[in-house]
JSON list of C-alpha atoms in Angstrom, two decimals:
[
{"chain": "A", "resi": 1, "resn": "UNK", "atom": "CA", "xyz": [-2.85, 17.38, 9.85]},
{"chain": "A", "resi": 2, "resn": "UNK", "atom": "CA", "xyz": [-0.04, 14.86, 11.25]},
{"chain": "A", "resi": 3, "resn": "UNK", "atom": "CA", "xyz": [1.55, 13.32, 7.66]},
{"chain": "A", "resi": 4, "resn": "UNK", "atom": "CA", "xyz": [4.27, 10.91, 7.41]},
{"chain": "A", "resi": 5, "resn": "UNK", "atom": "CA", "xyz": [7.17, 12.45, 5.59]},
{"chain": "A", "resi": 6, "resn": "UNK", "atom": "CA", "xyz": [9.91, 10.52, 3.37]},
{"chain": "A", "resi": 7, "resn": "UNK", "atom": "CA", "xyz": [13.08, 12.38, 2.31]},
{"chain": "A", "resi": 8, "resn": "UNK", "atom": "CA", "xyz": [14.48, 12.19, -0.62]},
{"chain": "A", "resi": 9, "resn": "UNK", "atom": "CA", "xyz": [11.09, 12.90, -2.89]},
{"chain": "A", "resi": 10, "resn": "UNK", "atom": "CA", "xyz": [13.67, 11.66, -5.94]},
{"chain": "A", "resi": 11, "resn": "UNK", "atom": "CA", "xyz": [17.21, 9.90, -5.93]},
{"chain": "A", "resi": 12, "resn": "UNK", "atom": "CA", "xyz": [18.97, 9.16, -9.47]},
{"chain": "A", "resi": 13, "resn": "UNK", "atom": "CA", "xyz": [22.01, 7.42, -8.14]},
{"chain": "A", "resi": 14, "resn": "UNK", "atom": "CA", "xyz": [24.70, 4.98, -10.15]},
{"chain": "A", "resi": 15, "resn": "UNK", "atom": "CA", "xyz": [24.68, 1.18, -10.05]},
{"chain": "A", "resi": 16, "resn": "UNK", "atom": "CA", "xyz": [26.82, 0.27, -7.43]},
{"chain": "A", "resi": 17, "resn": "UNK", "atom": "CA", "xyz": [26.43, 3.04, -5.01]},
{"chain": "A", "resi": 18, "resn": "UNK", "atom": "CA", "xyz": [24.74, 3.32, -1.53]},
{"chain": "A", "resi": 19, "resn": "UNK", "atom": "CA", "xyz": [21.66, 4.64, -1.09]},
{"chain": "A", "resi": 20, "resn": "UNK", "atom": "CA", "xyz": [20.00, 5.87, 2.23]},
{"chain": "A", "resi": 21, "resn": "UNK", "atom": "CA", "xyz": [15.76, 6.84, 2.09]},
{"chain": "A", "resi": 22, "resn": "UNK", "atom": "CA", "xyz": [14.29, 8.21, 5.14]},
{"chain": "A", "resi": 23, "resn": "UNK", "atom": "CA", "xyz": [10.93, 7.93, 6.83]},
{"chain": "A", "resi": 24, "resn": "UNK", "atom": "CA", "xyz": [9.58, 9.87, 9.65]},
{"chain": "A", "resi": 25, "resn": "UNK", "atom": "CA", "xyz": [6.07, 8.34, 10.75]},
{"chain": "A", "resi": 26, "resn": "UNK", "atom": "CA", "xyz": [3.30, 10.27, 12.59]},
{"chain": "A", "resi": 27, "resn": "UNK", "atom": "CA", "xyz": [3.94, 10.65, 15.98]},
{"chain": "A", "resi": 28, "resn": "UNK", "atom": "CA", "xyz": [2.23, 8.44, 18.34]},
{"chain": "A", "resi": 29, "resn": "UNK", "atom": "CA", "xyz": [2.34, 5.58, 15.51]},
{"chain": "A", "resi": 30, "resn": "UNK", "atom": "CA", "xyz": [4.07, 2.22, 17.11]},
{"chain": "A", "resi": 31, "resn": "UNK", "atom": "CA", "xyz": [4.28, 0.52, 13.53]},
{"chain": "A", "resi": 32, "resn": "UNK", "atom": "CA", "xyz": [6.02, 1.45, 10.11]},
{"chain": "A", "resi": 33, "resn": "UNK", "atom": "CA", "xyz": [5.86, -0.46, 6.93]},
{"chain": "A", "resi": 34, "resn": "UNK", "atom": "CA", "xyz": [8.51, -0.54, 3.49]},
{"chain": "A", "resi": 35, "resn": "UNK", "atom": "CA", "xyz": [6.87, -0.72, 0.34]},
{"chain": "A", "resi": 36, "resn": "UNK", "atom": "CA", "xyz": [8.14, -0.34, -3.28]},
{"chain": "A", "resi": 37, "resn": "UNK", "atom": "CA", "xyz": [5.67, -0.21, -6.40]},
{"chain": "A", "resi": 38, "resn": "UNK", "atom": "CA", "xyz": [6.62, -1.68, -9.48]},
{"chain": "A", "resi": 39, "resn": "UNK", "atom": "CA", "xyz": [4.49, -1.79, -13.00]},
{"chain": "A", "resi": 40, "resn": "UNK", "atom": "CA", "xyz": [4.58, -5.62, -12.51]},
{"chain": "A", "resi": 41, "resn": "UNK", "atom": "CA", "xyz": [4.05, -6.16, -8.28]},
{"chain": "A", "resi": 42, "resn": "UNK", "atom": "CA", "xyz": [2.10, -3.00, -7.44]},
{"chain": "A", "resi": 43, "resn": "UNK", "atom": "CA", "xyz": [2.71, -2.08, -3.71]},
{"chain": "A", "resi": 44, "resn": "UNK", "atom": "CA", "xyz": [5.01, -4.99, -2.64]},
{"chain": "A", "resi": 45, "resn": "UNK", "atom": "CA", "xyz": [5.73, -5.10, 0.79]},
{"chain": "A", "resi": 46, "resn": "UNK", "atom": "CA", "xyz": [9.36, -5.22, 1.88]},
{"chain": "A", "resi": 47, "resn": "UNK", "atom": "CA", "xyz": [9.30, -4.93, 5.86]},
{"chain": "A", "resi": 48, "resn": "UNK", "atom": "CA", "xyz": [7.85, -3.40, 8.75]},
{"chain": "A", "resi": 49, "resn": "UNK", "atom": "CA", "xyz": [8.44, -2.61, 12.51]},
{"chain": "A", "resi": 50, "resn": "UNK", "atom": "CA", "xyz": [7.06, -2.64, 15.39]},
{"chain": "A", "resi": 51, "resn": "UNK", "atom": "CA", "xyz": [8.23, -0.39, 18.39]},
{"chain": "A", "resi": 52, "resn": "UNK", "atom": "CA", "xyz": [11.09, 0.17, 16.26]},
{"chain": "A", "resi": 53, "resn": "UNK", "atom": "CA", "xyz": [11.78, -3.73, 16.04]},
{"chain": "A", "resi": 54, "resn": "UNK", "atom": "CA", "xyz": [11.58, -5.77, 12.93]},
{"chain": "A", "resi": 55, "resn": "UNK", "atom": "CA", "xyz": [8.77, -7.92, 12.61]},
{"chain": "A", "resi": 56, "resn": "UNK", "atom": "CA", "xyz": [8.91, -9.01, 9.08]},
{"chain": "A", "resi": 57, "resn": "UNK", "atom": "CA", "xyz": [11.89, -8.56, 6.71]},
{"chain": "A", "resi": 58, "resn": "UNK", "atom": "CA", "xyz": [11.33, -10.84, 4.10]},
{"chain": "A", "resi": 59, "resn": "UNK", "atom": "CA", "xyz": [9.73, -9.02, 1.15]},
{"chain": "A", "resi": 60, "resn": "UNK", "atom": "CA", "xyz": [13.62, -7.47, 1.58]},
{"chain": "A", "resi": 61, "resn": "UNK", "atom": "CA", "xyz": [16.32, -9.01, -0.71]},
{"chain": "A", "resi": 62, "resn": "UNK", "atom": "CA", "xyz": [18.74, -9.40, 2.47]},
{"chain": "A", "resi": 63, "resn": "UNK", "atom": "CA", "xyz": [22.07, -9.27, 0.24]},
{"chain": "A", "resi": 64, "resn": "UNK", "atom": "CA", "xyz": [21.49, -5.61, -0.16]},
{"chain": "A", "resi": 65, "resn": "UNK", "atom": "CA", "xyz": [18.55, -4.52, 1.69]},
{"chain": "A", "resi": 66, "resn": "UNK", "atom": "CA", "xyz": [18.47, -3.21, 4.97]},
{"chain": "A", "resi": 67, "resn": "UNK", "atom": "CA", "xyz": [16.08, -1.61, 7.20]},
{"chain": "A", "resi": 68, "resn": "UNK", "atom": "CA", "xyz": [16.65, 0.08, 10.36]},
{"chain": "A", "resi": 69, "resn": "UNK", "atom": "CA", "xyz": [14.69, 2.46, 13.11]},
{"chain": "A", "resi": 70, "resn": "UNK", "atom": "CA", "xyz": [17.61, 4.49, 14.90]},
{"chain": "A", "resi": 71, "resn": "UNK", "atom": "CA", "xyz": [15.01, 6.49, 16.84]},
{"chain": "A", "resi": 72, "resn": "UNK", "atom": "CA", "xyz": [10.62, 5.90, 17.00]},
{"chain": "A", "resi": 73, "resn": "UNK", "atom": "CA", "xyz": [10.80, 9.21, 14.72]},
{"chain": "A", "resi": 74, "resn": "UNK", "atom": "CA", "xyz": [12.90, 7.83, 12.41]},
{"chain": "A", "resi": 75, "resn": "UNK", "atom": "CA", "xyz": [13.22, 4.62, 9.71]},
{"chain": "A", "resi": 76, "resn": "UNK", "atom": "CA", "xyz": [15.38, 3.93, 7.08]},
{"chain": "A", "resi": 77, "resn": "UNK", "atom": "CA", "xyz": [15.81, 2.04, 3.88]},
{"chain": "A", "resi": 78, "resn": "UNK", "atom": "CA", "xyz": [19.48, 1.39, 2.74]},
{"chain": "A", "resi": 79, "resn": "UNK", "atom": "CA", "xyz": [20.03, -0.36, -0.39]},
{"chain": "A", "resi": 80, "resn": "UNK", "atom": "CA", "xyz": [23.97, -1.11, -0.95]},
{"chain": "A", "resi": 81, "resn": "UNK", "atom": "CA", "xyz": [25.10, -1.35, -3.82]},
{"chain": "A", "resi": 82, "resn": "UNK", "atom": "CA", "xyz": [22.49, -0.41, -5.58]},
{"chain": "A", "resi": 83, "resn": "UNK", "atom": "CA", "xyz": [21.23, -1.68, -9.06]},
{"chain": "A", "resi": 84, "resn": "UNK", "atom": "CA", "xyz": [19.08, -0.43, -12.19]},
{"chain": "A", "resi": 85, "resn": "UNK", "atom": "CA", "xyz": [16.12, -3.30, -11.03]},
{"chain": "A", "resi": 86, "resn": "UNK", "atom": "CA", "xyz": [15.95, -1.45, -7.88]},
{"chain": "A", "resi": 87, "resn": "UNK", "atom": "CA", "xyz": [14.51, 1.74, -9.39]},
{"chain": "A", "resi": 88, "resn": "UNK", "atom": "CA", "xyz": [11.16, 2.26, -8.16]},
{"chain": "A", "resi": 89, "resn": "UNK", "atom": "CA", "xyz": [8.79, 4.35, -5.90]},
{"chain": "A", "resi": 90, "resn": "UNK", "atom": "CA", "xyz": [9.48, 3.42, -2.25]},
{"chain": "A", "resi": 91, "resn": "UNK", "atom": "CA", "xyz": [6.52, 4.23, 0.28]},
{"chain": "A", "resi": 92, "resn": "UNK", "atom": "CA", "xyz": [7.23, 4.23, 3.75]},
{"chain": "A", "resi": 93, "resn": "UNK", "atom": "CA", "xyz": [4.08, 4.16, 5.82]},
{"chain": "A", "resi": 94, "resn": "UNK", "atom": "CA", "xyz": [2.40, 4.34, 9.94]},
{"chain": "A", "resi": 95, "resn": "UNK", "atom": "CA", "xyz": [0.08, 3.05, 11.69]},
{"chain": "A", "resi": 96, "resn": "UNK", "atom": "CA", "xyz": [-0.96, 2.48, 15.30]},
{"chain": "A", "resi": 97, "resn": "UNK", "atom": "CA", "xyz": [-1.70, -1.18, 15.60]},
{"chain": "A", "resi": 98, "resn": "UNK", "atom": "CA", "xyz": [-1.97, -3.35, 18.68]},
{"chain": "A", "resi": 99, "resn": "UNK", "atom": "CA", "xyz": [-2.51, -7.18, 18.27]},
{"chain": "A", "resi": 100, "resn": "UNK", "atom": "CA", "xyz": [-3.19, -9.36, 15.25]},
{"chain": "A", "resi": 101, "resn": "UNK", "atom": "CA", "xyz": [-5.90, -9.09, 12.36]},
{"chain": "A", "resi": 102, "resn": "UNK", "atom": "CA", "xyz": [-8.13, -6.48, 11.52]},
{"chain": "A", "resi": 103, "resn": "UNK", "atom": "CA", "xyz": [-9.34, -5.15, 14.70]},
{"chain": "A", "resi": 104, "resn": "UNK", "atom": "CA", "xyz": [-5.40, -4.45, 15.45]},
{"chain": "A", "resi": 105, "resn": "UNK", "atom": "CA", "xyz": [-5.47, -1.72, 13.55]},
{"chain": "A", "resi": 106, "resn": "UNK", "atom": "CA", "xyz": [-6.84, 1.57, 15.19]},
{"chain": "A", "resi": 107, "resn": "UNK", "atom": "CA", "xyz": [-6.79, 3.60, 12.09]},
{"chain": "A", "resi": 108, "resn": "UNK", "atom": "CA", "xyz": [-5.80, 2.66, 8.74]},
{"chain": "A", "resi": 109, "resn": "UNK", "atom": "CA", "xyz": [-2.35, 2.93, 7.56]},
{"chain": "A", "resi": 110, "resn": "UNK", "atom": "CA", "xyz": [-0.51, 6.55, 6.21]},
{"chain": "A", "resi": 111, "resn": "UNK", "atom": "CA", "xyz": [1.39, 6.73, 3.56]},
{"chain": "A", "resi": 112, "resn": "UNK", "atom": "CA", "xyz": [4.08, 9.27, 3.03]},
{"chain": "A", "resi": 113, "resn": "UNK", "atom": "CA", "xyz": [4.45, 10.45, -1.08]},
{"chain": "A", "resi": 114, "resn": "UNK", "atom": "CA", "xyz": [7.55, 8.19, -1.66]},
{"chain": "A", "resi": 115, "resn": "UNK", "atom": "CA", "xyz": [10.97, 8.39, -2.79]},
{"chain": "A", "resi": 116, "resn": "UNK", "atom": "CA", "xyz": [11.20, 7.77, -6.22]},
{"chain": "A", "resi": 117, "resn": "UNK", "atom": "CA", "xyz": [14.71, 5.85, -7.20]},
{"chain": "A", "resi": 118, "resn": "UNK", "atom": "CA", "xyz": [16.38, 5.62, -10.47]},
{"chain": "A", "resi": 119, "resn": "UNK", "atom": "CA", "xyz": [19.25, 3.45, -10.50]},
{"chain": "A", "resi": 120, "resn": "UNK", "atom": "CA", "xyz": [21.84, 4.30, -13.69]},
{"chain": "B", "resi": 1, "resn": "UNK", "atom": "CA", "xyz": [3.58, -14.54, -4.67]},
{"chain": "B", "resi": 2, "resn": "UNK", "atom": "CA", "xyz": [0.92, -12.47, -5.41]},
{"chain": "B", "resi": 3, "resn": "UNK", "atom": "CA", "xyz": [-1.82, -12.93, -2.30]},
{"chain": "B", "resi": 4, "resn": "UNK", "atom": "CA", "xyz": [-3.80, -9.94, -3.65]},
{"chain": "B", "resi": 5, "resn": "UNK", "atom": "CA", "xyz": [-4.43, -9.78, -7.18]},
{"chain": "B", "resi": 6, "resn": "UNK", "atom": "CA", "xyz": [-6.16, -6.88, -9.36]},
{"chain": "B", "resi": 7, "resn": "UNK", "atom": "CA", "xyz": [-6.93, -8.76, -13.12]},
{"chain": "B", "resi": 8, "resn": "UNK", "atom": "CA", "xyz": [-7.57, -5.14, -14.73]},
{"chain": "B", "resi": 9, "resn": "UNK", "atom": "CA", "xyz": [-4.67, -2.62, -14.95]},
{"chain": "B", "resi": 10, "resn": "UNK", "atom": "CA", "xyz": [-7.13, 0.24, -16.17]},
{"chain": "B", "resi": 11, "resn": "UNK", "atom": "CA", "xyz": [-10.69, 1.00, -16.71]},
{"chain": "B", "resi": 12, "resn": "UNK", "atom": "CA", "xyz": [-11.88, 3.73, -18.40]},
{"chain": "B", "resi": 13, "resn": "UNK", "atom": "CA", "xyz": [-15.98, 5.27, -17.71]},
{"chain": "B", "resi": 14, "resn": "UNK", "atom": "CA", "xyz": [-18.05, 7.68, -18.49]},
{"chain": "B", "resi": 15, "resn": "UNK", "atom": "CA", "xyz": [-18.66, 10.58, -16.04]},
{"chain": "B", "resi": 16, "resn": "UNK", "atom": "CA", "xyz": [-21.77, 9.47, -14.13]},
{"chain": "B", "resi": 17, "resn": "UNK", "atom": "CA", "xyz": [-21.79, 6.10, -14.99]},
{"chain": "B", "resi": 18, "resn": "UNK", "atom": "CA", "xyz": [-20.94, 3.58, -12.49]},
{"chain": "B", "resi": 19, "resn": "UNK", "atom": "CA", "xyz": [-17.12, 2.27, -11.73]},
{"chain": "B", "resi": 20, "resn": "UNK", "atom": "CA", "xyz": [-16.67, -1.29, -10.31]},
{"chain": "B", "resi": 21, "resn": "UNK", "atom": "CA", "xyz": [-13.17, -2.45, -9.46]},
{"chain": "B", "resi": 22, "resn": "UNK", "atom": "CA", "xyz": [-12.48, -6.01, -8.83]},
{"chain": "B", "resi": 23, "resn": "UNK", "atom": "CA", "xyz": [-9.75, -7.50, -6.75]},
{"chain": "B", "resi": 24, "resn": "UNK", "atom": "CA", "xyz": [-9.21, -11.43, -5.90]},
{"chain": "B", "resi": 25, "resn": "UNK", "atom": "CA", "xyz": [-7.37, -12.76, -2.85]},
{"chain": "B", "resi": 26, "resn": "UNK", "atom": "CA", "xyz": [-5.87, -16.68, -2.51]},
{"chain": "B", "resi": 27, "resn": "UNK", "atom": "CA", "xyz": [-5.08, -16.28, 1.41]},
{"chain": "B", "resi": 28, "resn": "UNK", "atom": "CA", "xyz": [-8.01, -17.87, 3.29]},
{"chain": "B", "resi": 29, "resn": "UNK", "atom": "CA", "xyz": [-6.45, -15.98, 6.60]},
{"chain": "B", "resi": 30, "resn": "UNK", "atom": "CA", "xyz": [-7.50, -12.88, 5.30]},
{"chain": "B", "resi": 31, "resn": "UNK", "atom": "CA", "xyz": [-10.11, -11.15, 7.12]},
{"chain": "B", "resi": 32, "resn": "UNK", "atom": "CA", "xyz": [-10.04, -7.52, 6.44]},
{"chain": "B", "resi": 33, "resn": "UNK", "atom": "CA", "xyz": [-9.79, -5.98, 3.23]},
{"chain": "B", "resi": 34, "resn": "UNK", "atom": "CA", "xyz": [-9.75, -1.86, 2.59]},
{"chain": "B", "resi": 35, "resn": "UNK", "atom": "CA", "xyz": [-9.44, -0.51, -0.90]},
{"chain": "B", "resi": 36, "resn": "UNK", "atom": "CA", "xyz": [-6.98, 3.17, -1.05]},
{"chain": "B", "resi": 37, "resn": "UNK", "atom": "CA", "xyz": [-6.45, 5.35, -3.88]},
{"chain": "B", "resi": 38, "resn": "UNK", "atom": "CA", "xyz": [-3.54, 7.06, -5.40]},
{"chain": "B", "resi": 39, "resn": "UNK", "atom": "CA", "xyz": [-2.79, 10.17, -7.47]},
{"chain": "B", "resi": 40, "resn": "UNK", "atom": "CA", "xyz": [-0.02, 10.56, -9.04]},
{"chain": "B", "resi": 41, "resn": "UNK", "atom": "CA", "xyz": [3.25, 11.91, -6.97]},
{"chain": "B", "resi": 42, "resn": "UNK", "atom": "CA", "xyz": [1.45, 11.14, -3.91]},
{"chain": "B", "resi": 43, "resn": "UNK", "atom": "CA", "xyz": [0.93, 8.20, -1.60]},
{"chain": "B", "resi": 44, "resn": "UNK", "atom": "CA", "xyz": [-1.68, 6.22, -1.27]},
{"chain": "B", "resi": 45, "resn": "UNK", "atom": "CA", "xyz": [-4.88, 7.38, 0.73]},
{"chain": "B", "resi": 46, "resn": "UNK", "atom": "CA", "xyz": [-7.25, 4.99, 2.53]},
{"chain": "B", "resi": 47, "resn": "UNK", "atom": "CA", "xyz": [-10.67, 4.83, 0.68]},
{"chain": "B", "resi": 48, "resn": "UNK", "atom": "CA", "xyz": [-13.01, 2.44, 2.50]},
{"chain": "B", "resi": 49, "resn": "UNK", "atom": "CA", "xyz": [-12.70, -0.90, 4.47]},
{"chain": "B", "resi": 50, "resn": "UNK", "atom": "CA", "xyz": [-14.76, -4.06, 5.21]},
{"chain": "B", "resi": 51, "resn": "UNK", "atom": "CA", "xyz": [-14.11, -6.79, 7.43]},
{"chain": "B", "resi": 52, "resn": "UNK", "atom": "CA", "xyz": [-14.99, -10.65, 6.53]},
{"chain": "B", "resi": 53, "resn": "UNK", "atom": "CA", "xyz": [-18.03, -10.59, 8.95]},
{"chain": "B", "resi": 54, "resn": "UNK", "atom": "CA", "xyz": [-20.12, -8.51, 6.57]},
{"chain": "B", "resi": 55, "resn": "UNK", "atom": "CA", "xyz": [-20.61, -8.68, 3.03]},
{"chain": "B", "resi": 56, "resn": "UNK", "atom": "CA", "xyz": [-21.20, -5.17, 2.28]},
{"chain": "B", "resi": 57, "resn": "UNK", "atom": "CA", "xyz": [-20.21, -1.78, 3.11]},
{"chain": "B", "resi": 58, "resn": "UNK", "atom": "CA", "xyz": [-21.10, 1.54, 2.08]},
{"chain": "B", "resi": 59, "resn": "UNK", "atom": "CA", "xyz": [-19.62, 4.93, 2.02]},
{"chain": "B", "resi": 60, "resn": "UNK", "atom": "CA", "xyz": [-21.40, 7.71, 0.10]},
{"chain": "B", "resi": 61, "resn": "UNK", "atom": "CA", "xyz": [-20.78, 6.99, -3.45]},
{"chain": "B", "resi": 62, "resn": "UNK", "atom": "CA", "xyz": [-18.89, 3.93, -2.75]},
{"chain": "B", "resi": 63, "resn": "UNK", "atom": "CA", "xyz": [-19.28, 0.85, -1.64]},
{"chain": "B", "resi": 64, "resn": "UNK", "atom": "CA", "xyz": [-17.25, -2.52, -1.47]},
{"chain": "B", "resi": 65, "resn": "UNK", "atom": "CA", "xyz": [-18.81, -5.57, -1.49]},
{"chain": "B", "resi": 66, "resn": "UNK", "atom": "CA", "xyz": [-17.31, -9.17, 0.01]},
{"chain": "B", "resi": 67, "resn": "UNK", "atom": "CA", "xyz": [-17.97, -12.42, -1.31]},
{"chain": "B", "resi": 68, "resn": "UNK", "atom": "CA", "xyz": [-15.67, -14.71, 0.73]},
{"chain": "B", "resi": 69, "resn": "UNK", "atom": "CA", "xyz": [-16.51, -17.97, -0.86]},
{"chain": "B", "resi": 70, "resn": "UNK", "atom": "CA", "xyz": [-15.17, -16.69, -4.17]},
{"chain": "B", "resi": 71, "resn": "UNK", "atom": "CA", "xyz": [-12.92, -15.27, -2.60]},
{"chain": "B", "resi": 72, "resn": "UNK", "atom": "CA", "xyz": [-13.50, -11.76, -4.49]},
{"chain": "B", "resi": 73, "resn": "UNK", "atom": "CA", "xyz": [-14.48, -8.12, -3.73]},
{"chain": "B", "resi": 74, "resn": "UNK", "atom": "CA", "xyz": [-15.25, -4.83, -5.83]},
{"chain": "B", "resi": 75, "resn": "UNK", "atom": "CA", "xyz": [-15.47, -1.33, -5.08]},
{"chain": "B", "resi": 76, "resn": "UNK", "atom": "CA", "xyz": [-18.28, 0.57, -6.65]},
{"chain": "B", "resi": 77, "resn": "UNK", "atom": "CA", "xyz": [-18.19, 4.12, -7.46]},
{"chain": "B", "resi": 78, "resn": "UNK", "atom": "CA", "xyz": [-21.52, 5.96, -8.58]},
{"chain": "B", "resi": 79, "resn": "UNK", "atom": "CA", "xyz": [-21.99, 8.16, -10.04]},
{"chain": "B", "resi": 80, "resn": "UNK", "atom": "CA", "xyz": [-18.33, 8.08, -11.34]},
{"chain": "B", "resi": 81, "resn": "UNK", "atom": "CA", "xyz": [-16.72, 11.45, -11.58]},
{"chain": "B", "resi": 82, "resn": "UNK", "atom": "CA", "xyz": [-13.54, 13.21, -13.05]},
{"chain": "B", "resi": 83, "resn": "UNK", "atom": "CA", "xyz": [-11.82, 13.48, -9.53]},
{"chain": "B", "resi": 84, "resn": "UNK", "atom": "CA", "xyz": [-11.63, 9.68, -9.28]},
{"chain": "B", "resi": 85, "resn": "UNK", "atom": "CA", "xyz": [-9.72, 9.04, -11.56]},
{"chain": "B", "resi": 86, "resn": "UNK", "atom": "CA", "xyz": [-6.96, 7.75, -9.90]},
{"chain": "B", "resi": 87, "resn": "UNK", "atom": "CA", "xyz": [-5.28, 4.57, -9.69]},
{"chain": "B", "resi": 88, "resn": "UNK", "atom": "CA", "xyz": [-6.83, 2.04, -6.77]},
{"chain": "B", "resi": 89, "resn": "UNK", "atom": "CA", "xyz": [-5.35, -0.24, -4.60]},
{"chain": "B", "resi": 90, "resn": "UNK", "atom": "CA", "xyz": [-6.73, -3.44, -2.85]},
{"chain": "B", "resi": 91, "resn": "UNK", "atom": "CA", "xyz": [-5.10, -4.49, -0.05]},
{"chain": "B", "resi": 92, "resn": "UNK", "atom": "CA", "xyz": [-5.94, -7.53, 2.93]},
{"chain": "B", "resi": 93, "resn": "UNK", "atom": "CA", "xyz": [-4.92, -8.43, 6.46]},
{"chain": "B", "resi": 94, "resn": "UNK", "atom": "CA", "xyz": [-4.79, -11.39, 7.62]},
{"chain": "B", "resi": 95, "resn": "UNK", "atom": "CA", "xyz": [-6.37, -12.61, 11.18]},
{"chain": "B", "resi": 96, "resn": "UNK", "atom": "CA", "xyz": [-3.00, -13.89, 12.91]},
{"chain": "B", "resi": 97, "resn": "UNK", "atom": "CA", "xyz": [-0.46, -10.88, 11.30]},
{"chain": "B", "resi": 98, "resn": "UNK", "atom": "CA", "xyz": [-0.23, -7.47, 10.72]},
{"chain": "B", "resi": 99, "resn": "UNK", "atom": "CA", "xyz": [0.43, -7.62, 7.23]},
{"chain": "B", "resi": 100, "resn": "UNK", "atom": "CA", "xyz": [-1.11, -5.49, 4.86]},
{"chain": "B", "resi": 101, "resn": "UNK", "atom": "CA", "xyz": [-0.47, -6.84, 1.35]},
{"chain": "B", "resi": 102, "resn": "UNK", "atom": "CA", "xyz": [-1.50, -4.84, -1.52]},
{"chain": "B", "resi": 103, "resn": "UNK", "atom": "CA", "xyz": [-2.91, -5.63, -5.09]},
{"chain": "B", "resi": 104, "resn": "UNK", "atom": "CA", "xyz": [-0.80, -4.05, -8.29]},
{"chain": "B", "resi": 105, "resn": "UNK", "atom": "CA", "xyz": [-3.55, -1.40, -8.75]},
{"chain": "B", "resi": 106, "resn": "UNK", "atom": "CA", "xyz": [-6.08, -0.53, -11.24]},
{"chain": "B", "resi": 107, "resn": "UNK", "atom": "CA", "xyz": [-6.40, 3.03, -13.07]},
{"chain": "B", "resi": 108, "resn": "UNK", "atom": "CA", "xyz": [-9.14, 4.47, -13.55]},
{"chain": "B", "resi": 109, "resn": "UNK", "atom": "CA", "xyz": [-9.67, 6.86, -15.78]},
{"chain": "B", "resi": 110, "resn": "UNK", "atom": "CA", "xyz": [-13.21, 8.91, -15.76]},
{"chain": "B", "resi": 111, "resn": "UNK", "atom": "CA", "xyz": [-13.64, 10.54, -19.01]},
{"chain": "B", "resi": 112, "resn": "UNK", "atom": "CA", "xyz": [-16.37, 14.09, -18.50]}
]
């Protein structure tokens, strides 16, 4: 059963330090997504790629955000420095999607079980 | 800017009694709408999906239904039962992106 797998499970870092998530999609998947969930925005989406090139960064605070896919099995989330209102659970998830709209999607999207962030 | 927007942060029912989840969407470019559900320390898992040309869509004990002039859908679940209780997520894409935007959840909570 092919899962998409996000290392660290939990971070508790200090304010002002880098931190680094990880994401390895399901193989065969051409698309990968950022989100974070918050009490308050629920599953906010921060970027995605496609064929390991950004399509759409701007959920991302740009100051300190970055996103990155060195490799097709691998994406990553840098925040730098970090800060307490970054603490959250952030999902990376795949998908194989060709086109626009619904019918771009050939299955729906898998989500890895997060990396939970608390920023001191 | 909250495209995707789920009113209720909980609900709480009665085993066997029937669950209805209600999300509202502003973006008229939406045309595909899937609700997933998420346990704790776990990622969201799809659920069930409908796309704008239908109004209904049923999958065993659930089923989500589409009104696209209110711009509204719910999920039912009956009967309800203890292993749903979960917390469930709304999400949309739109016709001309690939962006799936999510709702901030409802749990519920499905008492035996």
């Amino acid at each position: 059963d092919a899962r998409v797998t996000q290392t660290p499970r939990h971070k508790v870092t200090e304010m002002g330090q880098e931190v680094t998530m990880r994401c390895q999609p399901i193989l065969g998947h051409n698309t990968v997504f950022w989100y974070r969930q918050t009490m308050m925005q629920g599953l906010e989406l921060l970027a995605y790629f496609r064929n390991r090139a950004p399509l759409d960064d701007s959920g991302m605070p740009k100051d300190r955000f970055s996103a990155e896919m060195p490799d097709a099995t691998l994406a990553t989330l840098k925040i730098q420095p970090s800060e307490p209102r970054d603490s959250a659970v952030y999902f990376c998830a795949s998908g194989l999607v060709r086109g626009t709209g619904a019918s771009s999607y050939n299955s729906p999207l898998h989500f890895g079980n997060g990396t939970r962030l608390t920023v001191t | 800017d909250q495209q995707v927007k789920q009113n209720s942060p909980s609900l709480s029912v009665q085993e066997g009694r029937i669950s209805i989840l209600n999300c509202d969407y502003t973006n008229s470019m939406f045309d595909y709408f899937l609700w997933y559900k998420k346990y704790p320390a776990e990622g969201p898992t799809f659920l069930i999906s409908i796309s704008s040309i239908k109004d209904k869509n049923e999958d065993g004990r659930f089923t989500v239904f589409l009104n696209k002039s209110a711009k509204h859908l719910s999920l039912h679940i009956v009967p309800s039962q203890p292993g749903d209780s979960a917390v469930y997520f709304c999400a949309a894409i739109a016709y001309n992106n690939n962006d799936m935007r999510f709702g901030a959840g409802t749990r519920l909570t499905v008492k035996p």
